[in-house]
mmCIF file of C-alpha atoms in Angstrom:
data_model
loop_
_atom_site.group_PDB
_atom_site.id
_atom_site.type_symbol
_atom_site.label_atom_id
_atom_site.label_comp_id
_atom_site.label_asym_id
_atom_site.label_seq_id
_atom_site.Cartn_x
_atom_site.Cartn_y
_atom_site.Cartn_z
ATOM 1 C CA MET A 1 23.977 44.701 124.587
ATOM 2 C CA LYS A 2 25.794 41.992 126.597
ATOM 3 C CA ALA A 3 28.877 42.726 129.402
ATOM 4 C CA PHE A 4 32.289 42.498 127.273
ATOM 5 C CA ASN A 5 34.025 38.963 128.736
ATOM 6 C CA GLU A 6 37.608 40.524 130.213
ATOM 7 C CA GLU A 7 39.916 37.420 128.640
ATOM 8 C CA ASN A 8 41.368 38.749 125.008
ATOM 9 C CA THR A 9 39.883 35.769 123.222
ATOM 10 C CA ASP A 10 40.477 35.574 119.480
ATOM 11 C CA LYS A 11 36.001 34.749 120.007
ATOM 12 C CA ASN A 12 35.704 37.048 122.634
ATOM 13 C CA ASN A 13 36.857 40.085 120.223
ATOM 14 C CA SER A 14 35.524 38.173 117.307
ATOM 15 C CA ASP A 15 32.241 39.325 119.644
ATOM 16 C CA ASN A 16 32.296 42.590 121.309
ATOM 17 C CA ALA A 17 33.855 43.869 117.305
ATOM 18 C CA TYR A 18 30.173 42.006 116.378
ATOM 19 C CA ASN A 19 27.782 43.667 119.235
ATOM 20 C CA ILE A 20 29.987 47.036 118.021
ATOM 21 C CA LYS A 21 28.944 46.957 115.067
ATOM 22 C CA ASN A 22 24.892 45.783 115.336
ATOM 23 C CA PHE A 23 24.518 48.305 117.987
ATOM 24 C CA LEU A 24 25.405 50.565 115.596
ATOM 25 C CA GLU A 25 23.574 49.353 112.494
ATOM 26 C CA ILE A 26 27.150 49.233 110.821
ATOM 27 C CA LEU A 27 27.293 45.649 110.331
ATOM 28 C CA PRO A 28 28.407 44.915 106.282
ATOM 29 C CA VAL A 29 24.914 45.710 104.536
ATOM 30 C CA ALA A 30 24.371 45.995 100.400
ATOM 31 C CA THR A 31 24.109 49.912 101.415
ATOM 32 C CA LEU A 32 26.860 49.864 103.188
ATOM 33 C CA LEU A 33 28.854 48.245 100.755
ATOM 34 C CA ASN A 34 27.338 50.121 97.650
ATOM 35 C CA LYS A 35 28.777 53.498 99.648
ATOM 36 C CA ARG A 36 32.668 52.030 101.182
ATOM 37 C CA ASN A 37 32.883 50.224 97.134
ATOM 38 C CA PRO A 38 30.556 51.670 94.381
ATOM 39 C CA GLU A 39 32.617 49.707 91.792
ATOM 40 C CA LEU A 40 31.972 46.371 93.500
ATOM 41 C CA TYR A 41 28.441 46.836 94.971
ATOM 42 C CA GLN A 42 26.985 47.892 92.397
ATOM 43 C CA SER A 43 23.390 48.065 93.864
ATOM 44 C CA GLY A 44 22.083 48.455 97.463
ATOM 45 C CA ARG A 45 19.586 46.241 96.401
ATOM 46 C CA CYS A 46 18.486 43.251 99.067
ATOM 47 C CA ILE A 47 20.667 39.741 97.634
ATOM 48 C CA ARG A 48 17.902 37.810 98.936
ATOM 49 C CA CYS A 49 15.016 39.502 97.257
ATOM 50 C CA ASN A 50 16.878 41.490 95.167
ATOM 51 C CA TYR A 51 13.679 43.793 95.152
ATOM 52 C CA THR A 52 14.515 45.946 98.956
ATOM 53 C CA ILE A 53 17.593 47.903 99.301
ATOM 54 C CA GLU A 54 19.204 45.768 102.422
ATOM 55 C CA THR A 55 19.188 47.931 104.872
ATOM 56 C CA TRP A 56 19.865 47.200 108.635
ATOM 57 C CA THR A 57 16.581 46.942 109.155
ATOM 58 C CA HIS A 58 14.940 45.139 106.050
ATOM 59 C CA ILE A 59 18.178 42.028 106.986
ATOM 60 C CA TRP A 60 15.838 41.442 109.556
ATOM 61 C CA ILE A 61 12.275 40.915 108.035
ATOM 62 C CA CYS A 62 13.992 39.715 104.158
ATOM 63 C CA SER A 63 10.632 37.140 102.551
ATOM 64 C CA GLN A 64 13.031 35.779 101.880
ATOM 65 C CA ALA A 65 15.437 34.788 104.135
ATOM 66 C CA ASP A 66 15.742 31.588 105.384
ATOM 67 C CA THR A 67 14.768 31.991 108.797
ATOM 68 C CA SER A 68 12.422 34.982 110.052
ATOM 69 C CA ILE A 69 12.394 36.543 112.721
ATOM 70 C CA ILE A 70 9.216 34.974 113.587
ATOM 71 C CA GLN A 71 10.434 32.104 113.442
ATOM 72 C CA ILE A 72 13.218 32.675 115.664
ATOM 73 C CA ILE A 73 11.359 34.303 117.867
ATOM 74 C CA ASN A 74 8.871 31.153 117.661
ATOM 75 C CA THR A 75 11.456 29.378 119.025
ATOM 76 C CA ALA A 76 13.032 30.743 121.822
ATOM 77 C CA PHE A 77 9.148 31.082 122.914
ATOM 78 C CA GLU A 78 9.307 27.533 122.783
ATOM 79 C CA SER A 79 12.374 26.907 124.706
ATOM 80 C CA LEU A 80 11.085 29.123 127.475
ATOM 81 C CA LYS A 81 8.026 26.742 127.702
ATOM 82 C CA ALA A 82 10.299 23.469 127.619
ATOM 83 C CA LYS A 83 12.248 25.402 130.223
ATOM 84 C CA LEU A 84 9.193 26.620 132.467
ATOM 85 C CA ASP A 85 7.608 22.804 131.727
ATOM 86 C CA GLU A 86 10.376 20.767 133.328
ATOM 87 C CA LYS A 87 9.759 23.122 136.327
ATOM 88 C CA ASP A 88 6.155 22.182 136.843
ATOM 89 C CA PHE A 89 6.262 26.451 135.877
ATOM 90 C CA ARG A 90 2.064 27.141 134.733
ATOM 91 C CA ILE A 91 1.313 30.948 132.611
ATOM 92 C CA TYR A 92 -2.345 30.812 132.300
ATOM 93 C CA TYR A 93 -2.065 34.225 130.147
ATOM 94 C CA ASN A 94 -1.692 33.875 126.854
ATOM 95 C CA TYR A 95 1.992 35.550 126.870
ATOM 96 C CA HIS A 96 3.480 34.085 123.771
ATOM 97 C CA ALA A 97 0.620 36.044 121.660
ATOM 98 C CA ARG A 98 1.494 38.812 124.492
ATOM 99 C CA LEU A 99 4.657 39.423 123.882
ATOM 100 C CA LEU A 100 4.570 39.102 120.320
ATOM 101 C CA HIS A 101 1.839 42.137 120.248
ATOM 102 C CA ILE A 102 4.331 43.637 122.117
ATOM 103 C CA LEU A 103 7.498 42.699 120.072
ATOM 104 C CA ASN A 104 5.791 44.054 116.747
ATOM 105 C CA GLU A 105 5.127 47.763 117.249
ATOM 106 C CA LYS A 106 7.325 50.762 116.481
ATOM 107 C CA SER A 107 10.589 51.589 117.722
ATOM 108 C CA LYS A 108 11.101 54.259 119.230
ATOM 109 C CA VAL A 109 14.744 53.583 119.128
ATOM 110 C CA VAL A 110 15.469 51.984 115.618
ATOM 111 C CA PHE A 111 14.366 54.358 112.577
ATOM 112 C CA ASN A 112 11.970 52.695 110.173
ATOM 113 C CA GLY A 113 12.151 49.516 112.959
ATOM 114 C CA ARG A 114 9.978 48.134 115.505
ATOM 115 C CA ILE A 115 10.607 46.905 119.597
ATOM 116 C CA PHE A 116 12.391 43.263 117.791
ATOM 117 C CA HIS A 117 14.640 45.261 116.450
ATOM 118 C CA GLU A 118 16.169 46.836 119.632
ATOM 119 C CA ALA A 119 16.008 43.331 121.228
ATOM 120 C CA ILE A 120 18.818 42.080 118.227
ATOM 121 C CA LYS A 121 20.631 45.721 119.173
ATOM 122 C CA GLY A 122 20.666 44.297 122.782
ATOM 123 C CA ILE A 123 19.032 48.104 123.793
#
């Protein structure tokens, strides 16, 4: 998780609140909204796929999401590679495939999650 910024602005407060809620897995997912207000949120199912119970881990891997976590990771790798290429820095090992393998391993910290969930949380 990022360090808190000392400036007290609405943007910083909003960012800090998001980071804390993300870390604690209390972002407003369907299961949490259903617990808080069952009359309004009658199901804990994902509104995108309408199949799986929506949890903090599901929002990052839902098959109906506009952008998958793997796409985000690949974009980050491409950006990193472009920056390294600008500096004429070469890595002769297939780090992309190895890091994808590591990020997809089962997490020991996030229940029913993967290492990339830990990265999202900033652990």
